[in-house]
XYZ file of C-alpha atoms in Angstrom:
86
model
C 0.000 0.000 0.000
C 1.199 3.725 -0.780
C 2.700 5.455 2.076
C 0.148 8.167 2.740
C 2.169 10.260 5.186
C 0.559 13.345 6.706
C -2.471 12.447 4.631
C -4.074 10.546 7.459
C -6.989 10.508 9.104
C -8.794 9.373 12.989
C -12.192 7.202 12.784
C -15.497 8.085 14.818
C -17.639 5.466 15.944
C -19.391 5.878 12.870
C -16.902 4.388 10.978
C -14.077 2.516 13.533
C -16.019 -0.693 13.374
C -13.738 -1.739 16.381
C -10.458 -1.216 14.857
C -11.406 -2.765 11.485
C -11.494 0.533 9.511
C -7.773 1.085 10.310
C -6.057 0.973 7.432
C -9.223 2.016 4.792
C -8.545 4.712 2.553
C -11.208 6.811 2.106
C -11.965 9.909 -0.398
C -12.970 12.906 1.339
C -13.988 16.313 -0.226
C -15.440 19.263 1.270
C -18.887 20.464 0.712
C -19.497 23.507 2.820
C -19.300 24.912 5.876
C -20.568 24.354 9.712
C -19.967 27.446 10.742
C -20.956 30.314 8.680
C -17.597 30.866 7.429
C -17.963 31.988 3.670
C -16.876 29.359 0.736
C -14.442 27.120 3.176
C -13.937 24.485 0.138
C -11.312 24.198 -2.134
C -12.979 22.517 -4.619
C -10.426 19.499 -4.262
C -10.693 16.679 -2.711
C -8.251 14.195 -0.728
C -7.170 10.566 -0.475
C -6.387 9.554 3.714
C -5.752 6.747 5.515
C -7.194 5.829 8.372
C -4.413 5.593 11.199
C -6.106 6.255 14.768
C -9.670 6.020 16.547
C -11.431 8.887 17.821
C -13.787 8.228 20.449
C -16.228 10.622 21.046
C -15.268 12.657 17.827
C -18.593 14.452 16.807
C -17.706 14.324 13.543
C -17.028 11.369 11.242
C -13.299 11.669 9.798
C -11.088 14.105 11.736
C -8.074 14.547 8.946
C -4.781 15.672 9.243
C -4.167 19.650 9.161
C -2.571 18.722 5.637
C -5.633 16.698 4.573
C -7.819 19.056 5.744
C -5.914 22.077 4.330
C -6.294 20.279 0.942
C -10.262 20.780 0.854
C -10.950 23.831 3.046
C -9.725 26.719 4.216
C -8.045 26.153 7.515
C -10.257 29.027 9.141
C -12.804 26.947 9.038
C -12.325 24.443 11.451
C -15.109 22.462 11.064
C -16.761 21.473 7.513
C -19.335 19.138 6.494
C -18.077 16.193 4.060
C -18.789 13.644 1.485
C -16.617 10.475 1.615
C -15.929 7.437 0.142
C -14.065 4.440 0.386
C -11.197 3.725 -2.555
């Protein structure tokens, strides 16, 4: 498998499936904002790995500040998703 390096990502509950989802790439792009900041996306979208578990994450993927910084403006700090597994 590719080394992903700082294009990583931690699981939620949603997704961990007790430790099975470690190691799943998924696709993850950006489609808009949570809160009220103006056009956060990029327009890109990003390939991570999962690498870590985070319990009690309210959101689904928490990426990298590279991954993230690949889809949305960093001021934003909190987007809403689409993603996929590859």
């Amino acid at each position: 498998m590719k080394d992903q390096g700082v294009m990583i990502a931690a699981a939620s509950d949603v997704l961990w499936e007790n430790g099975a989802a470690c190691g799943r790439m998924y696709r993850v792009t950006c489609t808009g904002s949570t809160n009220g900041v103006p056009e956060p996306c990029t327009g890109a979208n990003v390939t991570v790995k999962i690498v870590d578990y985070c319990p009690g994450c309210q959101a689904t993927l928490d990426l990298s500040q590279q991954a993230f910084a690949q889809i949305s403006n960093l001021v934003a700090g909190i987007i809403n998703i689409d993603y996929t597994q590859v």
